[in-house]
Amino acid sequence: MKRIAMILALGTLVALPAASFAQKDHGEVGAYADYFRLSPGNTATNYVGVGGRLAFNVRPTVALEAEMNYDFARNYTTTYTTGNGAGATTSFVTSSVRPLTGLFGPKFETPGAFKVFVTGKVGFVDFSVNNSGNVTTTGATNAVAGVGGSGTHLALYPGGGIEGFVGPIGLRAEAGDEVYLNNGANNNLRITFGPQIRF
């Protein structure tokens, strides 16, 4: 009888922390679509891409978060006048620049199923060049392998947004200023939207 009581007591001591762990909000994983308005100098180029993020809570309202996204080549038109000024010609061009961004930092959020949050992250933006007109995993892999080269710049990201959950599944929208340092600070609008899963 004592053995059974000891086994039940030991089982309870093991089960309570496990049940407590299963009920808490320990982190999030998510994917997102990314809009990046690259604005160096007086020009602006709009990029879209995809990314993913992973966060672990250090407190119920504070998380440490890492994210990375890859923006695809951008197609744009350019118009120029002919040598005698009599007419204009328009051509369709594919940009060979494809930004890759990696950021890490804290996220401060309100409690509850609907959250408002602010974040401040540091990381890098790498402007890789790929002249292929195709979207392939090789382009993204080569961009990651090229981080640290001459196209890599320190990035700072203050931002904020909202997220809402029904059970463990939610949606998140975020906007901020992705500042990269290259001959001074260059400010660029960044917007992300996508699903999140809490665990």
CSV table of C-alpha atoms in Angstrom, one decimal:
chain,number,residue,atom,x,y,z
A,1,MET,CA,0.0,0.0,0.0
A,2,LYS,CA,2.9,2.4,0.8
A,3,ARG,CA,4.4,1.6,-2.6
A,4,ILE,CA,1.2,2.4,-4.4
A,5,ALA,CA,0.8,5.7,-2.5
A,6,MET,CA,4.4,6.6,-3.2
A,7,ILE,CA,4.0,5.8,-6.9
A,8,LEU,CA,0.8,7.9,-7.1
A,9,ALA,CA,2.5,10.8,-5.3
A,10,LEU,CA,5.5,10.7,-7.6
A,11,GLY,CA,3.3,10.4,-10.6
A,12,THR,CA,1.3,13.5,-9.4
A,13,LEU,CA,4.6,15.5,-8.9
A,14,VAL,CA,5.7,14.6,-12.5
A,15,ALA,CA,2.2,15.1,-14.1
A,16,LEU,CA,1.5,18.6,-12.6
A,17,PRO,CA,4.5,20.4,-14.1
A,18,ALA,CA,3.9,18.6,-17.4
A,19,ALA,CA,0.2,19.7,-17.4
A,20,SER,CA,1.3,23.2,-16.4
A,21,PHE,CA,3.8,23.3,-19.3
A,22,ALA,CA,1.2,22.2,-21.8
A,23,GLN,CA,-1.2,25.0,-20.8
A,24,LYS,CA,1.2,27.9,-21.0
A,25,ASP,CA,2.1,30.1,-23.9
A,26,HIS,CA,5.8,29.3,-24.4
A,27,GLY,CA,6.4,30.6,-27.9
A,28,GLU,CA,5.2,31.1,-31.4
A,29,VAL,CA,6.3,30.0,-34.9
A,30,GLY,CA,5.0,31.7,-38.0
A,31,ALA,CA,5.3,32.4,-41.7
A,32,TYR,CA,4.6,35.6,-43.4
A,33,ALA,CA,4.4,37.6,-46.7
A,34,ASP,CA,6.8,40.5,-46.7
A,35,TYR,CA,6.6,43.9,-48.4
A,36,PHE,CA,9.9,45.9,-48.4
A,37,ARG,CA,10.0,49.4,-49.8
A,38,LEU,CA,13.7,50.0,-50.5
A,39,SER,CA,14.3,53.7,-50.5
A,40,PRO,CA,18.0,54.6,-50.8
A,41,GLY,CA,18.5,58.2,-51.8
A,42,ASN,CA,15.8,59.7,-53.9
A,43,THR,CA,14.6,56.4,-55.5
A,44,ALA,CA,12.2,53.7,-54.2
A,45,THR,CA,11.8,50.1,-55.2
A,46,ASN,CA,9.0,47.8,-53.9
A,47,TYR,CA,9.9,44.2,-53.1
A,48,VAL,CA,7.7,41.3,-52.0
A,49,GLY,CA,8.9,38.1,-50.5
A,50,VAL,CA,8.3,35.4,-47.8
A,51,GLY,CA,9.8,34.7,-44.4
A,52,GLY,CA,9.5,32.9,-41.1
A,53,ARG,CA,9.9,33.7,-37.5
A,54,LEU,CA,10.4,31.9,-34.2
A,55,ALA,CA,9.8,33.4,-30.7
A,56,PHE,CA,10.3,32.1,-27.1
A,57,ASN,CA,8.6,33.8,-24.2
A,58,VAL,CA,10.8,34.9,-21.3
A,59,ARG,CA,7.8,36.3,-19.5
A,60,PRO,CA,4.1,36.2,-20.4
A,61,THR,CA,4.3,39.6,-22.2
A,62,VAL,CA,8.0,39.5,-23.4
A,63,ALA,CA,9.4,37.2,-26.1
A,64,LEU,CA,12.8,36.9,-27.8
A,65,GLU,CA,12.2,36.6,-31.5
A,66,ALA,CA,14.3,35.7,-34.6
A,67,GLU,CA,13.1,36.1,-38.2
A,68,MET,CA,14.4,35.9,-41.7
A,69,ASN,CA,12.9,36.7,-45.1
A,70,TYR,CA,13.9,36.6,-48.7
A,71,ASP,CA,12.5,39.2,-51.2
A,72,PHE,CA,12.2,38.2,-54.9
A,73,ALA,CA,13.5,40.0,-57.9
A,74,ARG,CA,11.3,43.0,-58.9
A,75,ASN,CA,10.1,43.6,-62.4
A,76,TYR,CA,9.7,47.3,-63.4
A,77,THR,CA,9.4,49.4,-66.5
A,78,THR,CA,11.7,52.1,-67.6
A,79,THR,CA,10.9,54.8,-70.2
A,80,TYR,CA,13.4,56.9,-72.1
A,81,THR,CA,13.3,59.3,-75.0
A,82,THR,CA,15.0,58.6,-78.2
A,83,GLY,CA,18.1,60.5,-79.3
A,84,ASN,CA,16.2,63.1,-81.4
A,85,GLY,CA,13.5,63.5,-78.7
A,86,ALA,CA,10.8,62.5,-81.2
A,87,GLY,CA,9.5,59.5,-79.3
A,88,ALA,CA,9.7,57.5,-76.1
A,89,THR,CA,10.6,53.8,-75.6
A,90,THR,CA,9.5,51.7,-72.7
A,91,SER,CA,11.3,48.5,-71.7
A,92,PHE,CA,10.5,45.8,-69.2
A,93,VAL,CA,13.4,45.1,-66.8
A,94,THR,CA,14.0,42.5,-64.0
A,95,SER,CA,16.0,43.7,-61.1
A,96,SER,CA,18.9,41.4,-60.2
A,97,VAL,CA,19.0,42.6,-56.5
A,98,ARG,CA,17.2,40.3,-54.0
A,99,PRO,CA,17.2,41.5,-50.4
A,100,LEU,CA,17.7,38.9,-47.6
A,101,THR,CA,16.9,40.1,-44.0
A,102,GLY,CA,17.7,38.5,-40.7
A,103,LEU,CA,16.6,40.1,-37.4
A,104,PHE,CA,16.7,39.3,-33.7
A,105,GLY,CA,15.3,41.1,-30.6
A,106,PRO,CA,12.6,41.4,-28.0
A,107,LYS,CA,8.9,41.7,-28.6
A,108,PHE,CA,6.7,43.4,-25.9
A,109,GLU,CA,3.0,42.5,-26.1
A,110,THR,CA,-0.2,42.9,-24.2
A,111,PRO,CA,-1.8,39.8,-22.6
A,112,GLY,CA,-4.8,37.9,-24.0
A,113,ALA,CA,-5.9,36.4,-27.2
A,114,PHE,CA,-5.8,39.7,-29.1
A,115,LYS,CA,-2.4,41.3,-28.6
A,116,VAL,CA,-0.8,44.7,-29.5
A,117,PHE,CA,3.0,44.6,-29.6
A,118,VAL,CA,6.1,46.7,-30.2
A,119,THR,CA,9.5,45.3,-31.1
A,120,GLY,CA,13.0,46.4,-31.6
A,121,LYS,CA,15.4,44.1,-33.5
A,122,VAL,CA,19.0,44.2,-34.8
A,123,GLY,CA,20.4,42.1,-37.6
A,124,PHE,CA,21.4,42.4,-41.2
A,125,VAL,CA,20.1,43.0,-44.7
A,126,ASP,CA,22.1,41.5,-47.5
A,127,PHE,CA,21.6,42.7,-51.1
A,128,SER,CA,22.4,39.6,-53.1
A,129,VAL,CA,22.6,39.7,-56.9
A,130,ASN,CA,21.1,36.9,-59.0
A,131,ASN,CA,20.7,37.4,-62.8
A,132,SER,CA,18.4,34.4,-63.2
A,133,GLY,CA,14.8,35.3,-64.0
A,134,ASN,CA,13.6,32.2,-62.2
A,135,VAL,CA,12.4,31.8,-58.6
A,136,THR,CA,14.3,28.9,-57.2
A,137,THR,CA,15.5,27.6,-53.8
A,138,THR,CA,19.1,28.0,-55.2
A,139,GLY,CA,18.7,31.8,-55.3
A,140,ALA,CA,17.7,31.9,-51.6
A,141,THR,CA,20.4,29.4,-50.6
A,142,ASN,CA,23.0,31.4,-52.4
A,143,ALA,CA,21.8,34.6,-50.7
A,144,VAL,CA,22.2,33.0,-47.3
A,145,ALA,CA,25.7,31.7,-48.2
A,146,GLY,CA,26.7,35.2,-49.3
A,147,VAL,CA,25.8,36.9,-46.0
A,148,GLY,CA,28.9,38.7,-44.6
A,149,GLY,CA,30.1,39.9,-48.0
A,150,SER,CA,30.2,43.4,-49.4
A,151,GLY,CA,26.4,43.5,-49.9
A,152,THR,CA,25.7,42.8,-46.2
A,153,HIS,CA,24.8,45.8,-44.0
A,154,LEU,CA,23.9,46.2,-40.3
A,155,ALA,CA,20.1,46.6,-39.9
A,156,LEU,CA,18.0,48.1,-37.1
A,157,TYR,CA,14.2,47.5,-36.9
A,158,PRO,CA,11.7,49.3,-34.7
A,159,GLY,CA,8.2,48.2,-35.4
A,160,GLY,CA,4.8,47.2,-34.0
A,161,GLY,CA,1.6,45.5,-34.8
A,162,ILE,CA,-1.3,43.3,-33.8
A,163,GLU,CA,-2.0,39.6,-33.6
A,164,GLY,CA,-5.1,37.6,-32.7
A,165,PHE,CA,-5.5,34.0,-31.7
A,166,VAL,CA,-8.3,31.4,-31.6
A,167,GLY,CA,-6.7,28.7,-29.6
A,168,PRO,CA,-3.2,28.1,-30.8
A,169,ILE,CA,-3.7,29.5,-34.3
A,170,GLY,CA,-3.6,33.2,-35.1
A,171,LEU,CA,-2.8,35.9,-37.6
A,172,ARG,CA,-0.2,38.7,-37.2
A,173,ALA,CA,0.2,42.0,-39.0
A,174,GLU,CA,3.3,44.2,-38.4
A,175,ALA,CA,4.9,47.4,-39.8
A,176,GLY,CA,8.1,49.1,-39.1
A,177,ASP,CA,11.2,51.0,-40.3
A,178,GLU,CA,14.0,48.7,-41.5
A,179,VAL,CA,17.0,51.0,-41.2
A,180,TYR,CA,20.2,49.7,-42.7
A,181,LEU,CA,23.6,51.4,-42.4
A,182,ASN,CA,25.5,52.2,-45.6
A,183,ASN,CA,27.0,55.6,-45.9
A,184,GLY,CA,24.6,56.7,-43.2
A,185,ALA,CA,21.2,55.5,-42.2
A,186,ASN,CA,18.7,54.4,-44.9
A,187,ASN,CA,15.1,54.2,-43.8
A,188,ASN,CA,12.8,51.6,-45.5
A,189,LEU,CA,9.2,50.7,-44.9
A,190,ARG,CA,8.6,47.0,-44.1
A,191,ILE,CA,5.2,45.3,-43.7
A,192,THR,CA,4.5,41.7,-42.9
A,193,PHE,CA,1.4,39.6,-42.6
A,194,GLY,CA,0.8,35.9,-41.9
A,195,PRO,CA,-0.3,33.0,-39.7
A,196,GLN,CA,1.2,32.2,-36.3
A,197,ILE,CA,1.0,29.1,-34.1
A,198,ARG,CA,1.5,29.2,-30.3
A,199,PHE,CA,3.1,26.3,-28.5
